[in-house]
């Protein structure tokens, strides 16, 4: 049970700080409007650092269903733990984004731009093209999770792969690199829980002028990262190092 609790806490911290920076930049009447894309990518990297550091020593700090599934496919994590981890991650993401809404309640109430509101919850593509949007999320997720295998100890075959707290910084730098390099096309969800949980809360929360939750797009940031993660796991096993 403790591993699920810390996976929940780590994911909630990740989303609180990650979506928090987007809200600070995107919403009306904040002090962060000038931070732009660089501010968002740095903020998300630091959100990953905090989430991993808080939860790594107990749960392994997956914080991402694509990571959990990839580790299971690679034989580094028990499939029996996967459902509990995925539930904890989704619930953590929903909780974290709700805390962002409470933090910026007055700013949400005064913002009329529907796309700005949605961007502080979930991702949408810069250009609508499902095939290429899927490809972008697949490539970014593949790169992210393949790198995770080696950050967490690619040569360790004695037990489950786990991100220790000392790996929080390299993982954060990895997310920063992906955001700066590959994030411009789709907003780099690279995490099904990060996108689905907040999108559910965008639908449920009483936010004036929020508009639609773009469910037409929601399957891509859920499916593409998981496919990218599985392929990354298979490549990792094929390389054999």
PDB file of C-alpha atoms in Angstrom:
ATOM      1  CA  UNK A   1       0.000   0.000   0.000  1.00  0.00           C
ATOM      2  CA  UNK A   2       2.832   2.411   0.822  1.00  0.00           C
ATOM      3  CA  UNK A   3       4.211   2.250  -2.718  1.00  0.00           C
ATOM      4  CA  UNK A   4       0.820   3.276  -4.111  1.00  0.00           C
ATOM      5  CA  UNK A   5       0.547   6.158  -1.639  1.00  0.00           C
ATOM      6  CA  UNK A   6       3.935   7.542  -2.636  1.00  0.00           C
ATOM      7  CA  UNK A   7       3.218   7.056  -6.325  1.00  0.00           C
ATOM      8  CA  UNK A   8       0.053   9.088  -5.749  1.00  0.00           C
ATOM      9  CA  UNK A   9       1.954  11.786  -3.837  1.00  0.00           C
ATOM     10  CA  UNK A  10       4.742  11.998  -6.404  1.00  0.00           C
ATOM     11  CA  UNK A  11       2.315  12.285  -9.316  1.00  0.00           C
ATOM     12  CA  UNK A  12       0.227  14.891  -7.487  1.00  0.00           C
ATOM     13  CA  UNK A  13       3.354  16.980  -6.852  1.00  0.00           C
ATOM     14  CA  UNK A  14       4.392  16.585 -10.488  1.00  0.00           C
ATOM     15  CA  UNK A  15       1.072  17.881 -11.787  1.00  0.00           C
ATOM     16  CA  UNK A  16       0.662  20.576  -9.124  1.00  0.00           C
ATOM     17  CA  UNK A  17       3.966  22.178 -10.095  1.00  0.00           C
ATOM     18  CA  UNK A  18       3.856  21.287 -13.799  1.00  0.00           C
ATOM     19  CA  UNK A  19       0.358  22.503 -14.567  1.00  0.00           C
ATOM     20  CA  UNK A  20       0.975  25.270 -12.059  1.00  0.00           C
ATOM     21  CA  UNK A  21       3.635  26.850 -14.274  1.00  0.00           C
ATOM     22  CA  UNK A  22       1.322  26.623 -17.292  1.00  0.00           C
ATOM     23  CA  UNK A  23      -1.479  28.307 -15.340  1.00  0.00           C
ATOM     24  CA  UNK A  24       0.909  31.029 -14.226  1.00  0.00           C
ATOM     25  CA  UNK A  25       1.918  31.705 -17.833  1.00  0.00           C
ATOM     26  CA  UNK A  26      -1.411  31.195 -19.624  1.00  0.00           C
ATOM     27  CA  UNK A  27      -4.062  32.662 -17.354  1.00  0.00           C
ATOM     28  CA  UNK A  28      -5.122  36.278 -17.043  1.00  0.00           C
ATOM     29  CA  UNK A  29      -3.983  38.455 -14.124  1.00  0.00           C
ATOM     30  CA  UNK A  30      -0.911  36.496 -13.033  1.00  0.00           C
ATOM     31  CA  UNK A  31       2.685  37.621 -12.582  1.00  0.00           C
ATOM     32  CA  UNK A  32       4.054  34.885 -14.862  1.00  0.00           C
ATOM     33  CA  UNK A  33       2.692  35.882 -18.260  1.00  0.00           C
ATOM     34  CA  UNK A  34       6.123  36.766 -19.677  1.00  0.00           C
ATOM     35  CA  UNK A  35       7.763  33.439 -18.841  1.00  0.00           C
ATOM     36  CA  UNK A  36       6.716  31.841 -22.136  1.00  0.00           C
ATOM     37  CA  UNK A  37       7.783  28.444 -23.448  1.00  0.00           C
ATOM     38  CA  UNK A  38      11.180  28.520 -21.753  1.00  0.00           C
ATOM     39  CA  UNK A  39       9.531  29.153 -18.404  1.00  0.00           C
ATOM     40  CA  UNK A  40       7.072  26.315 -18.986  1.00  0.00           C
ATOM     41  CA  UNK A  41       9.761  23.785 -19.914  1.00  0.00           C
ATOM     42  CA  UNK A  42      11.948  24.745 -16.957  1.00  0.00           C
ATOM     43  CA  UNK A  43       8.934  24.640 -14.643  1.00  0.00           C
ATOM     44  CA  UNK A  44       7.958  21.179 -15.848  1.00  0.00           C
ATOM     45  CA  UNK A  45      11.526  19.938 -15.438  1.00  0.00           C
ATOM     46  CA  UNK A  46      11.574  21.155 -11.845  1.00  0.00           C
ATOM     47  CA  UNK A  47       8.150  19.574 -11.296  1.00  0.00           C
ATOM     48  CA  UNK A  48       9.601  16.238 -12.389  1.00  0.00           C
ATOM     49  CA  UNK A  49      12.588  16.768 -10.085  1.00  0.00           C
ATOM     50  CA  UNK A  50      10.338  17.312  -7.068  1.00  0.00           C
ATOM     51  CA  UNK A  51       7.963  14.461  -7.916  1.00  0.00           C
ATOM     52  CA  UNK A  52      10.800  11.985  -8.414  1.00  0.00           C
ATOM     53  CA  UNK A  53      12.771  13.131  -5.379  1.00  0.00           C
ATOM     54  CA  UNK A  54       9.746  12.846  -3.089  1.00  0.00           C
ATOM     55  CA  UNK A  55       8.635   9.372  -4.157  1.00  0.00           C
ATOM     56  CA  UNK A  56      11.640   7.559  -5.636  1.00  0.00           C
ATOM     57  CA  UNK A  57      12.915   5.764  -2.562  1.00  0.00           C
ATOM     58  CA  UNK A  58       9.499   4.230  -1.801  1.00  0.00           C
ATOM     59  CA  UNK A  59       7.614   3.703  -5.065  1.00  0.00           C
ATOM     60  CA  UNK A  60      10.402   4.012  -7.627  1.00  0.00           C
ATOM     61  CA  UNK A  61       8.856   7.282  -8.893  1.00  0.00           C
ATOM     62  CA  UNK A  62       7.323   6.037 -12.126  1.00  0.00           C
ATOM     63  CA  UNK A  63       4.712   8.863 -12.061  1.00  0.00           C
ATOM     64  CA  UNK A  64       3.732   7.815 -15.562  1.00  0.00           C
ATOM     65  CA  UNK A  65       1.741   4.796 -16.821  1.00  0.00           C
ATOM     66  CA  UNK A  66       3.995   4.560 -19.873  1.00  0.00           C
ATOM     67  CA  UNK A  67       7.029   4.120 -17.598  1.00  0.00           C
ATOM     68  CA  UNK A  68       5.246   1.536 -15.451  1.00  0.00           C
ATOM     69  CA  UNK A  69       4.144  -0.527 -18.440  1.00  0.00           C
ATOM     70  CA  UNK A  70       7.558  -0.264 -20.119  1.00  0.00           C
ATOM     71  CA  UNK A  71       9.317  -1.489 -16.976  1.00  0.00           C
ATOM     72  CA  UNK A  72       6.882  -4.402 -16.727  1.00  0.00           C
ATOM     73  CA  UNK A  73       7.442  -5.337 -20.377  1.00  0.00           C
ATOM     74  CA  UNK A  74      11.203  -5.254 -19.772  1.00  0.00           C
ATOM     75  CA  UNK A  75      10.797  -7.615 -16.826  1.00  0.00           C
ATOM     76  CA  UNK A  76      11.918  -5.003 -14.327  1.00  0.00           C
ATOM     77  CA  UNK A  77       8.578  -4.537 -12.588  1.00  0.00           C
ATOM     78  CA  UNK A  78       5.838  -6.934 -11.554  1.00  0.00           C
ATOM     79  CA  UNK A  79       2.730  -6.948 -13.723  1.00  0.00           C
ATOM     80  CA  UNK A  80       0.687  -7.557 -10.565  1.00  0.00           C
ATOM     81  CA  UNK A  81       1.599  -4.048  -9.353  1.00  0.00           C
ATOM     82  CA  UNK A  82       0.725  -2.302 -12.627  1.00  0.00           C
ATOM     83  CA  UNK A  83      -3.032  -1.724 -12.033  1.00  0.00           C
ATOM     84  CA  UNK A  84      -2.425  -0.179  -8.601  1.00  0.00           C
ATOM     85  CA  UNK A  85       0.315   2.078  -9.935  1.00  0.00           C
ATOM     86  CA  UNK A  86      -1.821   3.249 -12.849  1.00  0.00           C
ATOM     87  CA  UNK A  87      -4.743   4.033 -10.542  1.00  0.00           C
ATOM     88  CA  UNK A  88      -2.482   5.920  -8.111  1.00  0.00           C
ATOM     89  CA  UNK A  89      -0.967   7.934 -10.972  1.00  0.00           C
ATOM     90  CA  UNK A  90      -4.356   8.875 -12.426  1.00  0.00           C
ATOM     91  CA  UNK A  91      -5.743   9.850  -9.032  1.00  0.00           C
ATOM     92  CA  UNK A  92      -2.590  11.810  -8.244  1.00  0.00           C
ATOM     93  CA  UNK A  93      -2.845  13.710 -11.518  1.00  0.00           C
ATOM     94  CA  UNK A  94      -6.491  14.555 -10.851  1.00  0.00           C
ATOM     95  CA  UNK A  95      -5.609  15.760  -7.346  1.00  0.00           C
ATOM     96  CA  UNK A  96      -2.613  17.801  -8.443  1.00  0.00           C
ATOM     97  CA  UNK A  97      -4.513  19.652 -11.150  1.00  0.00           C
ATOM     98  CA  UNK A  98      -7.393  20.339  -8.742  1.00  0.00           C
ATOM     99  CA  UNK A  99      -4.896  22.009  -6.401  1.00  0.00           C
ATOM    100  CA  UNK A 100      -3.719  24.164  -9.319  1.00  0.00           C
ATOM    101  CA  UNK A 101      -7.320  25.226  -9.907  1.00  0.00           C
ATOM    102  CA  UNK A 102      -7.744  26.127  -6.231  1.00  0.00           C
ATOM    103  CA  UNK A 103      -4.465  28.078  -6.279  1.00  0.00           C
ATOM    104  CA  UNK A 104      -5.480  30.117  -9.331  1.00  0.00           C
ATOM    105  CA  UNK A 105      -9.228  30.164  -8.714  1.00  0.00           C
ATOM    106  CA  UNK A 106      -9.592  33.922  -9.217  1.00  0.00           C
ATOM    107  CA  UNK A 107      -7.446  33.857 -12.353  1.00  0.00           C
ATOM    108  CA  UNK A 108      -9.517  31.024 -13.833  1.00  0.00           C
ATOM    109  CA  UNK A 109     -12.679  32.978 -13.084  1.00  0.00           C
ATOM    110  CA  UNK A 110     -11.350  36.051 -14.894  1.00  0.00           C
ATOM    111  CA  UNK A 111      -9.851  34.285 -17.947  1.00  0.00           C
ATOM    112  CA  UNK A 112     -12.030  34.189 -21.054  1.00  0.00           C
ATOM    113  CA  UNK A 113      -9.578  32.428 -23.384  1.00  0.00           C
ATOM    114  CA  UNK A 114     -10.806  28.824 -23.549  1.00  0.00           C
ATOM    115  CA  UNK A 115      -7.569  27.498 -25.056  1.00  0.00           C
ATOM    116  CA  UNK A 116      -5.522  29.135 -22.302  1.00  0.00           C
ATOM    117  CA  UNK A 117      -7.673  27.500 -19.647  1.00  0.00           C
ATOM    118  CA  UNK A 118      -7.449  24.080 -21.284  1.00  0.00           C
ATOM    119  CA  UNK A 119      -3.681  24.367 -21.751  1.00  0.00           C
ATOM    120  CA  UNK A 120      -3.241  24.543 -17.973  1.00  0.00           C
ATOM    121  CA  UNK A 121      -4.969  21.156 -17.693  1.00  0.00           C
ATOM    122  CA  UNK A 122      -4.188  19.048 -20.758  1.00  0.00           C
ATOM    123  CA  UNK A 123      -2.416  19.145 -24.100  1.00  0.00           C
ATOM    124  CA  UNK A 124      -3.649  19.929 -27.601  1.00  0.00           C
ATOM    125  CA  UNK A 125      -1.592  19.997 -30.807  1.00  0.00           C
ATOM    126  CA  UNK A 126      -0.251  23.193 -32.349  1.00  0.00           C
ATOM    127  CA  UNK A 127      -1.488  21.819 -35.697  1.00  0.00           C
ATOM    128  CA  UNK A 128      -4.305  19.284 -35.875  1.00  0.00           C
ATOM    129  CA  UNK A 129      -3.032  16.198 -37.682  1.00  0.00           C
ATOM    130  CA  UNK A 130      -3.783  12.957 -35.782  1.00  0.00           C
ATOM    131  CA  UNK A 131      -1.205  10.807 -37.566  1.00  0.00           C
ATOM    132  CA  UNK A 132       1.630  13.288 -37.088  1.00  0.00           C
ATOM    133  CA  UNK A 133       0.478  14.247 -33.602  1.00  0.00           C
ATOM    134  CA  UNK A 134       0.648  10.553 -32.691  1.00  0.00           C
ATOM    135  CA  UNK A 135       4.083  10.279 -34.267  1.00  0.00           C
ATOM    136  CA  UNK A 136       5.356  13.255 -32.285  1.00  0.00           C
ATOM    137  CA  UNK A 137       4.125  11.871 -28.957  1.00  0.00           C
ATOM    138  CA  UNK A 138       5.452   8.415 -29.842  1.00  0.00           C
ATOM    139  CA  UNK A 139       8.933   9.716 -30.689  1.00  0.00           C
ATOM    140  CA  UNK A 140       9.157  11.940 -27.611  1.00  0.00           C
ATOM    141  CA  UNK A 141       7.930   9.151 -25.331  1.00  0.00           C
ATOM    142  CA  UNK A 142      10.263   6.597 -26.894  1.00  0.00           C
ATOM    143  CA  UNK A 143      13.249   8.895 -26.347  1.00  0.00           C
ATOM    144  CA  UNK A 144      12.143   9.699 -22.794  1.00  0.00           C
ATOM    145  CA  UNK A 145      11.626   6.111 -21.660  1.00  0.00           C
ATOM    146  CA  UNK A 146      14.654   4.623 -23.402  1.00  0.00           C
ATOM    147  CA  UNK A 147      16.774   7.227 -21.611  1.00  0.00           C
ATOM    148  CA  UNK A 148      14.991   6.402 -18.337  1.00  0.00           C
ATOM    149  CA  UNK A 149      16.209   2.799 -18.591  1.00  0.00           C
ATOM    150  CA  UNK A 150      19.811   3.943 -18.635  1.00  0.00           C
ATOM    151  CA  UNK A 151      19.442   6.709 -16.063  1.00  0.00           C
ATOM    152  CA  UNK A 152      17.920   4.168 -13.700  1.00  0.00           C
ATOM    153  CA  UNK A 153      20.701   1.658 -14.325  1.00  0.00           C
ATOM    154  CA  UNK A 154      20.625  -0.072 -17.669  1.00  0.00           C
ATOM    155  CA  UNK A 155      23.105  -2.786 -16.676  1.00  0.00           C
ATOM    156  CA  UNK A 156      21.231  -3.929 -13.552  1.00  0.00           C
ATOM    157  CA  UNK A 157      19.588  -7.295 -14.167  1.00  0.00           C
ATOM    158  CA  UNK A 158      19.203  -8.365 -10.535  1.00  0.00           C
ATOM    159  CA  UNK A 159      15.857  -6.794  -9.759  1.00  0.00           C
ATOM    160  CA  UNK A 160      13.245  -4.154 -10.597  1.00  0.00           C
ATOM    161  CA  UNK A 161      14.559  -1.009 -12.221  1.00  0.00           C
ATOM    162  CA  UNK A 162      13.995   1.888  -9.828  1.00  0.00           C
ATOM    163  CA  UNK A 163      14.709   5.575  -9.926  1.00  0.00           C
ATOM    164  CA  UNK A 164      16.559   6.447  -6.739  1.00  0.00           C
ATOM    165  CA  UNK A 165      16.204   9.978  -5.426  1.00  0.00           C
ATOM    166  CA  UNK A 166      19.684  10.864  -6.742  1.00  0.00           C
ATOM    167  CA  UNK A 167      18.356  10.280 -10.268  1.00  0.00           C
ATOM    168  CA  UNK A 168      15.825  13.095  -9.876  1.00  0.00           C
ATOM    169  CA  UNK A 169      18.131  15.683 -11.433  1.00  0.00           C
ATOM    170  CA  UNK A 170      19.081  13.763 -14.597  1.00  0.00           C
ATOM    171  CA  UNK A 171      15.436  12.842 -15.154  1.00  0.00           C
ATOM    172  CA  UNK A 172      14.483  16.515 -14.773  1.00  0.00           C
ATOM    173  CA  UNK A 173      17.169  17.510 -17.275  1.00  0.00           C
ATOM    174  CA  UNK A 174      15.877  14.828 -19.649  1.00  0.00           C
ATOM    175  CA  UNK A 175      12.360  16.287 -19.462  1.00  0.00           C
ATOM    176  CA  UNK A 176      13.789  19.775 -20.013  1.00  0.00           C
ATOM    177  CA  UNK A 177      15.630  18.588 -23.123  1.00  0.00           C
ATOM    178  CA  UNK A 178      12.550  16.860 -24.535  1.00  0.00           C
ATOM    179  CA  UNK A 179      10.359  19.878 -23.860  1.00  0.00           C
ATOM    180  CA  UNK A 180      12.766  22.305 -25.503  1.00  0.00           C
ATOM    181  CA  UNK A 181      13.525  20.039 -28.469  1.00  0.00           C
ATOM    182  CA  UNK A 182      10.386  18.007 -29.178  1.00  0.00           C
ATOM    183  CA  UNK A 183       7.578  19.686 -27.257  1.00  0.00           C
ATOM    184  CA  UNK A 184       6.515  22.396 -29.655  1.00  0.00           C
ATOM    185  CA  UNK A 185       4.211  20.298 -31.833  1.00  0.00           C
ATOM    186  CA  UNK A 186       1.953  18.691 -29.220  1.00  0.00           C
ATOM    187  CA  UNK A 187       2.922  20.137 -25.841  1.00  0.00           C
ATOM    188  CA  UNK A 188       4.827  16.914 -24.974  1.00  0.00           C
ATOM    189  CA  UNK A 189       2.401  15.043 -22.759  1.00  0.00           C
ATOM    190  CA  UNK A 190       4.639  11.898 -22.784  1.00  0.00           C
ATOM    191  CA  UNK A 191       2.521  10.695 -19.858  1.00  0.00           C
ATOM    192  CA  UNK A 192      -1.038   9.313 -20.121  1.00  0.00           C
ATOM    193  CA  UNK A 193      -1.953  10.151 -16.500  1.00  0.00           C
ATOM    194  CA  UNK A 194      -0.575  13.673 -16.826  1.00  0.00           C
ATOM    195  CA  UNK A 195      -2.986  14.333 -19.689  1.00  0.00           C
ATOM    196  CA  UNK A 196      -6.032  12.192 -18.895  1.00  0.00           C
ATOM    197  CA  UNK A 197      -6.406  13.018 -15.184  1.00  0.00           C
ATOM    198  CA  UNK A 198      -6.368  16.799 -15.649  1.00  0.00           C
ATOM    199  CA  UNK A 199      -8.602  16.548 -18.736  1.00  0.00           C
ATOM    200  CA  UNK A 200     -11.192  14.721 -16.622  1.00  0.00           C
ATOM    201  CA  UNK A 201     -10.995  17.494 -14.024  1.00  0.00           C
ATOM    202  CA  UNK A 202     -11.295  20.161 -16.730  1.00  0.00           C
ATOM    203  CA  UNK A 203     -14.583  18.515 -17.668  1.00  0.00           C
ATOM    204  CA  UNK A 204     -15.822  18.282 -14.069  1.00  0.00           C
ATOM    205  CA  UNK A 205     -14.680  21.517 -12.415  1.00  0.00           C
ATOM    206  CA  UNK A 206     -17.008  24.572 -12.455  1.00  0.00           C
ATOM    207  CA  UNK A 207     -14.759  26.919 -14.444  1.00  0.00           C
ATOM    208  CA  UNK A 208     -16.442  29.860 -16.201  1.00  0.00           C
ATOM    209  CA  UNK A 209     -15.731  30.115 -19.957  1.00  0.00           C
ATOM    210  CA  UNK A 210     -13.767  26.866 -19.990  1.00  0.00           C
ATOM    211  CA  UNK A 211     -15.258  25.511 -23.208  1.00  0.00           C
ATOM    212  CA  UNK A 212     -14.828  21.948 -24.403  1.00  0.00           C
ATOM    213  CA  UNK A 213     -12.192  19.557 -23.070  1.00  0.00           C
ATOM    214  CA  UNK A 214     -10.955  18.489 -26.544  1.00  0.00           C
ATOM    215  CA  UNK A 215     -11.810  14.828 -26.017  1.00  0.00           C
ATOM    216  CA  UNK A 216     -11.358  14.318 -29.755  1.00  0.00           C
ATOM    217  CA  UNK A 217      -7.603  14.508 -29.101  1.00  0.00           C
ATOM    218  CA  UNK A 218      -7.419  12.777 -25.718  1.00  0.00           C
ATOM    219  CA  UNK A 219      -6.631   9.280 -27.037  1.00  0.00           C
ATOM    220  CA  UNK A 220      -3.328  10.383 -28.578  1.00  0.00           C
ATOM    221  CA  UNK A 221      -1.514  11.483 -25.380  1.00  0.00           C
ATOM    222  CA  UNK A 222      -2.797   8.291 -23.737  1.00  0.00           C
ATOM    223  CA  UNK A 223      -2.015   5.691 -26.401  1.00  0.00           C
ATOM    224  CA  UNK A 224       1.110   7.125 -28.084  1.00  0.00           C
ATOM    225  CA  UNK A 225       3.243   7.343 -24.900  1.00  0.00           C
ATOM    226  CA  UNK A 226       2.345   3.776 -23.936  1.00  0.00           C
ATOM    227  CA  UNK A 227       3.211   2.477 -27.409  1.00  0.00           C
ATOM    228  CA  UNK A 228       6.437   4.495 -27.361  1.00  0.00           C
ATOM    229  CA  UNK A 229       7.264   3.086 -23.934  1.00  0.00           C
ATOM    230  CA  UNK A 230       6.684  -0.522 -24.996  1.00  0.00           C
ATOM    231  CA  UNK A 231       8.857  -0.065 -28.084  1.00  0.00           C
ATOM    232  CA  UNK A 232      11.559   1.544 -25.926  1.00  0.00           C
ATOM    233  CA  UNK A 233      11.439  -1.479 -23.595  1.00  0.00           C
ATOM    234  CA  UNK A 234      11.761  -3.889 -26.527  1.00  0.00           C
ATOM    235  CA  UNK A 235      14.710  -1.925 -27.939  1.00  0.00           C
ATOM    236  CA  UNK A 236      16.327  -1.932 -24.491  1.00  0.00           C
ATOM    237  CA  UNK A 237      15.950  -5.723 -24.292  1.00  0.00           C
ATOM    238  CA  UNK A 238      17.186  -6.165 -27.855  1.00  0.00           C
ATOM    239  CA  UNK A 239      20.322  -4.104 -27.228  1.00  0.00           C
ATOM    240  CA  UNK A 240      20.917  -6.239 -24.173  1.00  0.00           C
ATOM    241  CA  UNK A 241      23.066  -3.797 -22.186  1.00  0.00           C
TER     242      UNK A 241
END
